[in-house]
XYZ file of C-alpha atoms in Angstrom:
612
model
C 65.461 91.913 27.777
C 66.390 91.439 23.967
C 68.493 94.368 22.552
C 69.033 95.809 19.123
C 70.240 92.492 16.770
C 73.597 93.610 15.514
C 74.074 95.525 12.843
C 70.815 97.572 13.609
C 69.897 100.430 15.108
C 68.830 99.791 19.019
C 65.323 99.858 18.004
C 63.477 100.167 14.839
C 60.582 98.127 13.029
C 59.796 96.669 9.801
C 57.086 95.511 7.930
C 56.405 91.755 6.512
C 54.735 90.746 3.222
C 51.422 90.032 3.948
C 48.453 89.409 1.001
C 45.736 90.404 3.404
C 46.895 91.940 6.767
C 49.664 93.687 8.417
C 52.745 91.995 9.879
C 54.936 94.094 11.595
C 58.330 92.863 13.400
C 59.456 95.293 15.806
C 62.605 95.792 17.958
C 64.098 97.830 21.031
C 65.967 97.991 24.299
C 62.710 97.174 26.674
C 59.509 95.788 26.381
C 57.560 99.587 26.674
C 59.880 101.006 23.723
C 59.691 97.947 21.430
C 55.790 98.059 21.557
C 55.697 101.552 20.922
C 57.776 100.522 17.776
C 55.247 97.470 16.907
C 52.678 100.607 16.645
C 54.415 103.082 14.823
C 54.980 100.650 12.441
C 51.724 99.020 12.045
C 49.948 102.832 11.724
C 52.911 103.414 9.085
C 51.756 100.329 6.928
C 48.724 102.165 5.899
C 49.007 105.937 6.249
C 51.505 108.570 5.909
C 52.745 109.799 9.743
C 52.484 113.161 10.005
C 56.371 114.532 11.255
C 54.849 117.344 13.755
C 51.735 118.836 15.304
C 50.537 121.289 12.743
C 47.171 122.004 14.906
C 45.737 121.235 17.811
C 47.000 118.389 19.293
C 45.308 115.972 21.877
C 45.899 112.821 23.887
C 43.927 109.594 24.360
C 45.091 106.191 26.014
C 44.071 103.004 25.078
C 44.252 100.147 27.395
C 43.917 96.630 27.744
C 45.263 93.637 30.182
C 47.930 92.091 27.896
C 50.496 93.218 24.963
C 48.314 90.933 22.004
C 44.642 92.866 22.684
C 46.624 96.218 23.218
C 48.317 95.943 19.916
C 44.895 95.543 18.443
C 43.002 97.655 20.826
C 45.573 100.413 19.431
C 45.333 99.999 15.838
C 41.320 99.920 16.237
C 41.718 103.492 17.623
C 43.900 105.125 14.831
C 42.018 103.638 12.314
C 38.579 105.113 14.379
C 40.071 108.343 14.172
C 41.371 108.507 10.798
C 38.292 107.387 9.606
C 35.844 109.802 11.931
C 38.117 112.794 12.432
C 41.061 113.333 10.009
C 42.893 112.851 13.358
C 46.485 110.650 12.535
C 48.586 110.129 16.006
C 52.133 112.125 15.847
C 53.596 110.800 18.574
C 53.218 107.092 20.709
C 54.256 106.421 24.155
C 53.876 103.397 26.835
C 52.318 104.339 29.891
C 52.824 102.051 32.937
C 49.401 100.141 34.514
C 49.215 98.381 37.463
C 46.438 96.048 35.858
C 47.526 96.017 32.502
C 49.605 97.790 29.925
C 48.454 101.482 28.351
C 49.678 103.568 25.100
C 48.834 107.146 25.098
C 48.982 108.603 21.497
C 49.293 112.251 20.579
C 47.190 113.279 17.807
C 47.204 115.969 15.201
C 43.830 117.681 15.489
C 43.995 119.784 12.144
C 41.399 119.026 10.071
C 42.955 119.741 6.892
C 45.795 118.485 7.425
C 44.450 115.495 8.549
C 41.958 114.808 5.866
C 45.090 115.918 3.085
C 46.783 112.957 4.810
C 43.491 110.321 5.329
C 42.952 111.046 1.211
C 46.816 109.676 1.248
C 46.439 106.607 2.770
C 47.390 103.302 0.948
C 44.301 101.502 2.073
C 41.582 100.627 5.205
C 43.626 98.577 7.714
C 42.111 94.804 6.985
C 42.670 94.066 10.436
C 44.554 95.049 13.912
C 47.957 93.853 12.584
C 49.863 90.635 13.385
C 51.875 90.967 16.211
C 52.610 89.697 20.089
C 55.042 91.428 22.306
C 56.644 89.840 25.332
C 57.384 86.037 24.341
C 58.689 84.705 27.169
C 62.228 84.482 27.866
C 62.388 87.153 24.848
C 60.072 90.119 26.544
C 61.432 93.219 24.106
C 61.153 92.041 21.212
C 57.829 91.313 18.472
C 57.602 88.775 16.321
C 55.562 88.443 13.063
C 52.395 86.021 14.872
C 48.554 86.251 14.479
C 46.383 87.566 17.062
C 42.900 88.675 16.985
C 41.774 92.053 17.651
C 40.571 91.267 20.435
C 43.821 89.462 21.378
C 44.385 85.595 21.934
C 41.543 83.437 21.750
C 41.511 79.815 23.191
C 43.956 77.883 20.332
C 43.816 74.319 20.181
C 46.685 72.184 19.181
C 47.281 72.756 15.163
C 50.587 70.734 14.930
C 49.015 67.446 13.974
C 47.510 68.887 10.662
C 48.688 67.826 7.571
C 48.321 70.809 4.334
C 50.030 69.037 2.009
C 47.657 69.091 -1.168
C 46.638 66.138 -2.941
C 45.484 66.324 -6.403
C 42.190 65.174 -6.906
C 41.240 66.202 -10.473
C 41.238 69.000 -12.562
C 41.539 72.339 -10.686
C 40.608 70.621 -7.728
C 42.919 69.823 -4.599
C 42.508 68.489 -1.492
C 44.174 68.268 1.971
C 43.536 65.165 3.831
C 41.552 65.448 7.221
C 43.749 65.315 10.166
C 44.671 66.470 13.561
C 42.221 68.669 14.989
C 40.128 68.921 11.554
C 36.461 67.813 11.612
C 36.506 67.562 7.884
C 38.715 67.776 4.485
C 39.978 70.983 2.907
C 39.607 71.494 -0.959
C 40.903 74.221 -3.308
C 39.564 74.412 -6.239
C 41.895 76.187 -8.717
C 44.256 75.242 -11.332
C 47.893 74.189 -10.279
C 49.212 77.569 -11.588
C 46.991 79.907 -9.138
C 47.543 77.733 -6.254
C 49.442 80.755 -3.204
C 53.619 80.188 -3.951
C 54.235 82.832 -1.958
C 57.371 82.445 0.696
C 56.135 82.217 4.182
C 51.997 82.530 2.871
C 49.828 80.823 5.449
C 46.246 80.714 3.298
C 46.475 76.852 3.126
C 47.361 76.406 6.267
C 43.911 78.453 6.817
C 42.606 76.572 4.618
C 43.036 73.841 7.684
C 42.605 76.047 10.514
C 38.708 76.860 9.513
C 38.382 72.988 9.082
C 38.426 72.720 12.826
C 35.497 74.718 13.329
C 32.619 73.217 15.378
C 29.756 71.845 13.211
C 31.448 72.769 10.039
C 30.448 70.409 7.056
C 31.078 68.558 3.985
C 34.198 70.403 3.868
C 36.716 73.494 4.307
C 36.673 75.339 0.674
C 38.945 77.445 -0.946
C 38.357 79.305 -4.246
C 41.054 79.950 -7.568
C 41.368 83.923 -6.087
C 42.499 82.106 -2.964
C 45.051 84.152 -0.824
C 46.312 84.617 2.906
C 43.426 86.549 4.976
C 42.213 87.330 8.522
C 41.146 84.031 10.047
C 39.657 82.560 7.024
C 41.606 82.723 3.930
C 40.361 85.243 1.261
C 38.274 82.769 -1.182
C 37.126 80.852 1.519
C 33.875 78.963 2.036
C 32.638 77.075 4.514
C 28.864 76.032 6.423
C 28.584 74.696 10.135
C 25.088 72.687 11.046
C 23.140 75.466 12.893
C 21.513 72.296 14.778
C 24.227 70.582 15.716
C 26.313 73.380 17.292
C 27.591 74.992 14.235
C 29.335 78.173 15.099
C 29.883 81.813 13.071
C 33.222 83.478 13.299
C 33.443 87.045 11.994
C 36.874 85.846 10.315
C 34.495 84.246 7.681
C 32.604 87.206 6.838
C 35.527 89.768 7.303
C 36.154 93.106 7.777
C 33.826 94.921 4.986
C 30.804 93.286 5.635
C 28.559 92.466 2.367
C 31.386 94.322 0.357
C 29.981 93.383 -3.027
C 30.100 94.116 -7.263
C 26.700 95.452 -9.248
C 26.885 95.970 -12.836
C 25.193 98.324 -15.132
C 24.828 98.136 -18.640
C 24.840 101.666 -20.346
C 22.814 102.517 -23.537
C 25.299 103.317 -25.722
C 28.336 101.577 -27.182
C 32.254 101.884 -26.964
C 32.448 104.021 -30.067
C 29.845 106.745 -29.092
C 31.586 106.795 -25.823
C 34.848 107.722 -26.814
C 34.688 111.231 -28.152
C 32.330 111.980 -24.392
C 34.617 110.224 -21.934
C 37.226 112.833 -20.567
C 33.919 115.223 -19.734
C 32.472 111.670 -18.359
C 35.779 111.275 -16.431
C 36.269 114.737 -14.913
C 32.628 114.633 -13.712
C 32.674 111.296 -12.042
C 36.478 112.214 -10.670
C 34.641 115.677 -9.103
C 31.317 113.865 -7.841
C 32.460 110.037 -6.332
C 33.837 110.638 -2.451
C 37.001 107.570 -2.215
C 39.723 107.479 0.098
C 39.762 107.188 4.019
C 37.704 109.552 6.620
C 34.076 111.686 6.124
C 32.339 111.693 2.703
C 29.185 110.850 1.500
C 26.729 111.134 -1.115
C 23.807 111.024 1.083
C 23.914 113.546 4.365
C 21.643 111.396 6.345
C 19.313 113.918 8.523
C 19.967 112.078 11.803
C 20.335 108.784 13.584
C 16.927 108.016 13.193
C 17.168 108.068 9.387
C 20.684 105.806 9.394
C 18.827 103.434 11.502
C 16.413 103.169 8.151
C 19.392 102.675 6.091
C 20.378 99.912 8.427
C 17.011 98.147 8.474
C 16.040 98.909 4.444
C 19.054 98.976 2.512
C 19.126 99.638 -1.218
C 14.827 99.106 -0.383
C 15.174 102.381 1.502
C 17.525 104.487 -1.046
C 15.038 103.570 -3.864
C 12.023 105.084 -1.282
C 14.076 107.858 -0.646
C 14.631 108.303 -4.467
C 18.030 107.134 -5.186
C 17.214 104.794 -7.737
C 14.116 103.063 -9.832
C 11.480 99.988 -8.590
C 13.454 98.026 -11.090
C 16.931 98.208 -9.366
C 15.437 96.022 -6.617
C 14.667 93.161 -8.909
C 18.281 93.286 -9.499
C 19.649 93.104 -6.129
C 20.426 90.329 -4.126
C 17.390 89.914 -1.214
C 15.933 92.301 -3.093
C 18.236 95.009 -2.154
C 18.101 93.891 1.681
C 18.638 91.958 4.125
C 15.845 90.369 6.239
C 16.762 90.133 10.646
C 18.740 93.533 10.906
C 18.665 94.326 14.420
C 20.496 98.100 14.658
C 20.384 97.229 18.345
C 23.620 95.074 17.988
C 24.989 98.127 16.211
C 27.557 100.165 18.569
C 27.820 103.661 19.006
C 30.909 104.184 17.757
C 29.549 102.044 14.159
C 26.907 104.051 14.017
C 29.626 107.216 14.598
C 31.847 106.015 11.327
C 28.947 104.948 9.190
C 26.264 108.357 9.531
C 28.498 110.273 6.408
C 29.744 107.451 4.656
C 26.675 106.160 2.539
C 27.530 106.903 -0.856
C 31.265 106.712 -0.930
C 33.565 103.728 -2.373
C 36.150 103.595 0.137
C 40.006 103.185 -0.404
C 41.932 99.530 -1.033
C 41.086 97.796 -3.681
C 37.513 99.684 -4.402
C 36.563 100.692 -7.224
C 33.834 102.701 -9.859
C 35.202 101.559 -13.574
C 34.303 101.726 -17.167
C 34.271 99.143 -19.218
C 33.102 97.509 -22.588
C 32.095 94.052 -23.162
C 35.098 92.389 -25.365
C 34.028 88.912 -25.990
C 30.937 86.931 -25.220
C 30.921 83.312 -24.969
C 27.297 82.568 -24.414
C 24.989 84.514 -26.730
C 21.448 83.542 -25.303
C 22.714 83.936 -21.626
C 24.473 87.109 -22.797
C 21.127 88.534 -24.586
C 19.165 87.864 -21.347
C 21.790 89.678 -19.245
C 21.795 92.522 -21.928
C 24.784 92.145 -22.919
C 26.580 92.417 -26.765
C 29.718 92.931 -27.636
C 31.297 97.123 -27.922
C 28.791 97.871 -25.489
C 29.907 99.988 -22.458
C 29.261 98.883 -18.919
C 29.832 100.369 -15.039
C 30.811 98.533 -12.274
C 30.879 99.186 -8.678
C 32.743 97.643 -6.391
C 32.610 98.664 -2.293
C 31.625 97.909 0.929
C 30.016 98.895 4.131
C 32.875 101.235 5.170
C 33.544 101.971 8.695
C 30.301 100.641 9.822
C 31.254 97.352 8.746
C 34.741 97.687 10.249
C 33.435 98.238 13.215
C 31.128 95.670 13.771
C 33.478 92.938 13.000
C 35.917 94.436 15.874
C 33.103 95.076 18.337
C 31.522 91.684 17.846
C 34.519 89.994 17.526
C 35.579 91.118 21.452
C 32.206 90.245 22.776
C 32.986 86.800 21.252
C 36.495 86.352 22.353
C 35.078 86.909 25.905
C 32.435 83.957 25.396
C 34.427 80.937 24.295
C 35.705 78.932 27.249
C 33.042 79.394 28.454
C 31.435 77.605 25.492
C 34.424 75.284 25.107
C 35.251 76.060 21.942
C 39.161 76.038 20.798
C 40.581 76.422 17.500
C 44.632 76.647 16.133
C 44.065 80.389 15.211
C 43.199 83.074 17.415
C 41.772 84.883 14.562
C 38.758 81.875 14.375
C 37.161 84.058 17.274
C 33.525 82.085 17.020
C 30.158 81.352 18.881
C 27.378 79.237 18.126
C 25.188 80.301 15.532
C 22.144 80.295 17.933
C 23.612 81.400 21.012
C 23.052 85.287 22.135
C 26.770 86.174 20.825
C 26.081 84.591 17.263
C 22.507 85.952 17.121
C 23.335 89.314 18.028
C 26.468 89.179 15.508
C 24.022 87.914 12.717
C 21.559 90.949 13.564
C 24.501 93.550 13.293
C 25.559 92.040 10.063
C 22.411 92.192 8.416
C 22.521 95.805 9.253
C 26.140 96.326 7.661
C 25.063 94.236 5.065
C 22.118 96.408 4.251
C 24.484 99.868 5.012
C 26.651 98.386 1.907
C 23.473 98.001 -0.484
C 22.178 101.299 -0.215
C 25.726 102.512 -0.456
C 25.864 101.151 -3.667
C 22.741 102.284 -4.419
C 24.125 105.817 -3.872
C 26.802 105.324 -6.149
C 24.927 103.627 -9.190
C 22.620 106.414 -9.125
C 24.957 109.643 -8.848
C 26.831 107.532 -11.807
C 23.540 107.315 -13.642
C 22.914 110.458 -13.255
C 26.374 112.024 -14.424
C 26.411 109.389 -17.261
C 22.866 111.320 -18.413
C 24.182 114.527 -18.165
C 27.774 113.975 -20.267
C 26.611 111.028 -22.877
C 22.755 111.314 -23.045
C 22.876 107.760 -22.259
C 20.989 105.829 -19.287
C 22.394 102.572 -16.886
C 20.588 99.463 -15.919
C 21.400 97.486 -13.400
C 22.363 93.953 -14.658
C 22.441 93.071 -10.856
C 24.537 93.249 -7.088
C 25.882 90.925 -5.006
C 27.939 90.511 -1.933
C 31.054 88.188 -1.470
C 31.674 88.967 2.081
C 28.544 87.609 4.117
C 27.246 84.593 6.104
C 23.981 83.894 5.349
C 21.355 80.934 6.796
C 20.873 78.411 3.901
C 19.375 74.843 2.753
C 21.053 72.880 0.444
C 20.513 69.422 -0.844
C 23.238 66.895 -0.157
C 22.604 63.229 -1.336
C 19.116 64.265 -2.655
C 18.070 65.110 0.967
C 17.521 68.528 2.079
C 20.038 70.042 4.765
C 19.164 71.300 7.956
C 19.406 74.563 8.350
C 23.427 76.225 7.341
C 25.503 78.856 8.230
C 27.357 79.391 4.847
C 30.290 81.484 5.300
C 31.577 83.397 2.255
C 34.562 85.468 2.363
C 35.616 87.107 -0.838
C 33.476 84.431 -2.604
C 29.936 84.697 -4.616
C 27.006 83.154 -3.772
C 26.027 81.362 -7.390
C 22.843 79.343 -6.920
C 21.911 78.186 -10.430
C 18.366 79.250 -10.026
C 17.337 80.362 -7.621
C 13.591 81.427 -7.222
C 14.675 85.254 -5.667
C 15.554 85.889 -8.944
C 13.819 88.070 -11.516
C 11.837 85.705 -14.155
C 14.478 86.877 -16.887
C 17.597 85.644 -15.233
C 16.228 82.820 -13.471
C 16.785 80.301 -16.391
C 19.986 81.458 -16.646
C 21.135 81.449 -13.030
C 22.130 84.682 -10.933
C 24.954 86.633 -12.383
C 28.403 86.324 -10.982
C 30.781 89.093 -11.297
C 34.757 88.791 -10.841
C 36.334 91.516 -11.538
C 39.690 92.287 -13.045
C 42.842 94.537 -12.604
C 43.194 97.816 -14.103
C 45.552 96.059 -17.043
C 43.555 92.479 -17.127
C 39.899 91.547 -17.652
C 36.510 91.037 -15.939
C 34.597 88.577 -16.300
C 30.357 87.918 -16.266
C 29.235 84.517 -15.143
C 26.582 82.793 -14.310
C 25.957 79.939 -11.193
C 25.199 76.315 -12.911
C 24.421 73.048 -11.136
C 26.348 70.358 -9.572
C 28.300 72.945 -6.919
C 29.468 71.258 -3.823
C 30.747 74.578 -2.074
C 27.482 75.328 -1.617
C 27.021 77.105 -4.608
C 29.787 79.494 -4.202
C 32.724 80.529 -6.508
C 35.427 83.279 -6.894
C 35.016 86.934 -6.744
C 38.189 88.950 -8.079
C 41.376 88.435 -9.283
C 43.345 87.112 -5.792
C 46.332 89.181 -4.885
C 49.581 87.602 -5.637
C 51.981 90.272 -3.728
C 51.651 92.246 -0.706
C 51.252 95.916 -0.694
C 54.288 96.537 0.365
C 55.961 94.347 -2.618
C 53.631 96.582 -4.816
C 55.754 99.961 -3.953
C 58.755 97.796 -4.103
C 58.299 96.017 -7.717
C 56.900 99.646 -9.729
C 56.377 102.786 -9.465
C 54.063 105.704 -10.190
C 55.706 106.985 -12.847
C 56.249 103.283 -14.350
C 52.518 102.538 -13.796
C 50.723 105.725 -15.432
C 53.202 104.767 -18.457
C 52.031 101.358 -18.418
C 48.286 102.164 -17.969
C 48.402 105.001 -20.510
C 50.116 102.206 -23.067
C 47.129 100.004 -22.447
C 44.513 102.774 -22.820
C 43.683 102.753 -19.080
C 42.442 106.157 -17.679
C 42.614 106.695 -13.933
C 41.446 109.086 -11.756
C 42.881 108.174 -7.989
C 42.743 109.696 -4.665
C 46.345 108.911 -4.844
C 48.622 107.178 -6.894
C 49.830 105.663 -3.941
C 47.073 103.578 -3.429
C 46.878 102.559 -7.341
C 50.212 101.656 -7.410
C 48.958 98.939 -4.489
C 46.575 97.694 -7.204
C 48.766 97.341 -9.755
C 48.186 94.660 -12.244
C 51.145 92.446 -11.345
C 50.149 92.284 -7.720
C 47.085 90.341 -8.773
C 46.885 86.855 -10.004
C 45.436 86.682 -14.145
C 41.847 86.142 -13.464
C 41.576 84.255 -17.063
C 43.391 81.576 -15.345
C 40.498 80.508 -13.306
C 37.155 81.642 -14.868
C 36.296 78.252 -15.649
């Protein structure tokens, strides 16, 4: 039994940088203590620990047969009840099992207090934490390894794979196919965007999703590229649905069909000026952000979330939140076709029924802007866009719906693997065939998260058109919305021969077909807009797909973060921030400055670097 490392306390934690996740290393005098310690600190990462029951308190246990799925089993739960019911745990305690291991968490039932400390919180959890307790011969202490949230998945042999990059033109990089990889990996970003972080595993990724079963053409990485859950974040990659190709939830992630619309508002930067603290103080009073309850929308029942599941965006504009014409500028038309709510648990349906029209905490976002600088004036003219004039964007997800589906579906899949013989080097590759029951039913749930995130969006462009009438006189259009978390079913051309049918994973990347014939008759000639959005202190940018794309018509979709959150608190500070922000003519109106000071403008890479 490992005890305290000298010149430390006899038990403690602390937490490792991480770009996408949470690493925790944890440490105590036996095995039941130092896990309880790997769980403080993981629930510390993202939220503020309340120091005493100031309500009524309760008790739950989670449970599971080994120390990797309880660690994630756990996390799943806090974040459940943070999100659901204000409820943060107070106090964390081993229980022994004959069949397995159990943690039985106090929680602090006040509802106020608990929702003053959910509107705290630094962020959503992006996943159940990277930890494993019990190594052997070292059984109290945990070290900083992936699991899944499910737990461990079947992991081939990764030690043969080569990531060392090759050059192989401009912006573009490859690593050579090796090992257990059924095809190349390629970034494509410029040398000085490339992850340099110490200890940063998204190239390594990079290789991992390369092993996947039926993958093809190859394992792609875009310039935001940066260490994720499974996948790395900027990663792209499509598995032959025919020939056994597999989808993993780790190339989709967490916030299903998380996405970026645009609107473009009738009026200019200098008629906005004198209007925008009134404009400000009614968005800051109207838009719902942060962790827990909150909507726009208060759905009348089940029955009427299951339409928001099935109709998306389609359904808001019904219901009327919205006009006809926002449709035309929605990816799928504002929804996805195959949503099964089915595949949809209870306890998604639970987080999701008073979250539709709310942005979320992390890096989410309702902004300003004005157009600075256009570089293509007939492409610019058809998007309606010109120089001084003000724009909104919106950038969210499917909340805790989505959240939850990726955890739920990811378990059933973990379960299903041997069984289909399927290993890969990274437990967080959980996978099944694309047409099997597990893949199938994952796909329908999707589609219904996907659709959840639409109308959510929906929500928010209208209460923002609505406000912007009210303070400026001025209307919004919707330029258009798209996702850059989703897997969709696609045929592409390769060698002047159409594909059979793809999977086409695309995590925190943008579909960018160059015309595609879902789009509306003005944009078509143009291609389908492309949004990557900046920091609060750098720029966003407007593009537009174009031919010739062999990553299946994807590219980048944000900035790329360059430090972990926890390197965020450590490098500035409020006070340093709103100075800076303030200096650049930034207002902000935050939940907390906590979280802002997360998405500070240093912790992100300088998207100008790689809009190419």
């Amino acid at each position: 039994m490992t005890h305290a490392r000298p010149g430390q306390l006899p038990r403690g934690h602390r937490n490792l940088p991480h770009t996408g996740d949470l690493r925790v290393e944890a440490w105590a005098p036996t095995r039941a203590e130092c896990i309880a310690e790997a769980v403080r600190g993981m629930v510390g990462s993202f939220a503020e620990l309340p120091s005493g029951v100031s309500g009524v308190a309760r008790e739950c246990v989670v449970s599971a047969e080994d120390d990797g799925r309880l660690l994630g089993a756990v996390l799943e739960e806090v974040i459940y009840r943070m999100d659901g019911s204000d409820e943060l745990p107070v106090d964390v305690a081993m229980m022994p099992e004959a069949d397995g291991v159990r943690v039985r968490l106090r929680l602090d039932g006040h509802a106020d207090r608990g929702r003053a400390q959910g509107r705290r919180v630094a962020r959503a959890a992006t996943g159940p934490g990277r930890a494993r307790v019990g190594l052997p011969g070292n059984p109290g202490r945990v070290t900083p390894v992936a699991t899944s949230p499910a737990g461990t998945a079947h992991q081939g042999d990764r030690t043969e794979m080569d990531i060392r990059l090759v050059a192989n033109g401009p912006w573009r990089f490859r690593i050579e196919q090796s090992g257990a990889m059924r095809v190349p990996g390629v970034v494509l970003a410029p040398q000085e965007l490339l992850p340099d972080e110490p200890d940063d595993q998204a190239l390594q990724q990079v290789a991992n999703v390369a092993t996947l079963p039926g993958i093809v053409r190859a394992s792609y990485a875009m310039p935001d590229i940066h260490w994720g859950y499974g996948f790395p974040i900027g990663g792209v990659a499509a598995t032959d649905v025919a020939h056994g190709g597999v989808i993993s939830p780790g190339g989709v992630g967490f916030d299903i069909s998380c996405g970026v619309r645009l609107l473009t508002a009738h009026v200019d930067r200098a008629a906005l000026l004198p209007k925008l603290p009134v404009l400000m103080d009614r968005l800051d009073g109207l838009m719902p952000r942060g962790l827990g309850r909150g909507g726009l929308w208060h759905l009348a029942g089940r029955a009427q979330l299951h339409e928001v599941l099935r109709g998306g965006a389609r359904y808001a504009v019904e219901q009327g939140h919205g006009v006809p014409r926002d449709l035309e500028r929605c990816e799928d038309g504002g929804a996805v076709g195959d949503a099964d709510v089915t595949r949809v648990g209870e306890r998604a349906l639970e987080r999701g029924a008073s979250q539709v029209g709310s942005l979320g905490s992390a890096n989410h976002f309702l902004e300003l802007q004005t157009v600075d600088t256009v570089y293509d004036e007939t492409c610019a003219r058809a998007f309606g866009l010109r120089v001084d004039l003000v724009c909104v964007m919106i950038h969210c997800g499917s909340r805790g719906l989505g959240h939850q589906i990726y955890s739920d579906h990811v378990r059933a899949m973990d379960s299903m693997m041997q069984r289909y013989g399927i290993e890969v080097p990274d437990p967080q590759l959980v996978c099944a065939p694309v047409d099997s029951p597990e893949g199938r039913a994952y796909l329908g749930a999707m589609a219904a998260a996907a659709n959840f995130a639409r109308a959510n969006r929906q929500l928010l462009a209208d209460a923002a058109r609505s406000v912007f009438r009210e303070a400026t006189g001025a209307g919004l259009d919707l330029l258009y919305d798209v996702s850059h978390n989703l897997a969709k079913l696609e045929r592409h051309i390769d060698d002047g021969a159409a594909r059979p049918q793809l999977c086409v994973h695309r995590k925190g990347a943008t579909r960018a077909p160059p015309g595609h014939p879902d789009l509306p008759d003005a944009l078509r000639p143009f291609g389908q807009p492309v949004f990557v959005p900046g920091t609060m202190g750098t720029a966003s940018y407007v593009m537009t797909g174009s031919t010739g794309n062999r990553a299946f018509d994807s590219c980048c979709h944000g900035a790329g973060r360059v430090w972990s959150r926890h390197r965020a608190h450590r490098e500035t500070s409020a006070r340093q921030l709103r100075q800076e922000l303030a200096g650049a003519g930034v207002a902000v109106r935050p939940a907390s400055w906590r979280s802002v000071i997360e998405e500070a403008p240093e912790a992100y890479k300088d998207g100008a670097s790689g809009k190419g």
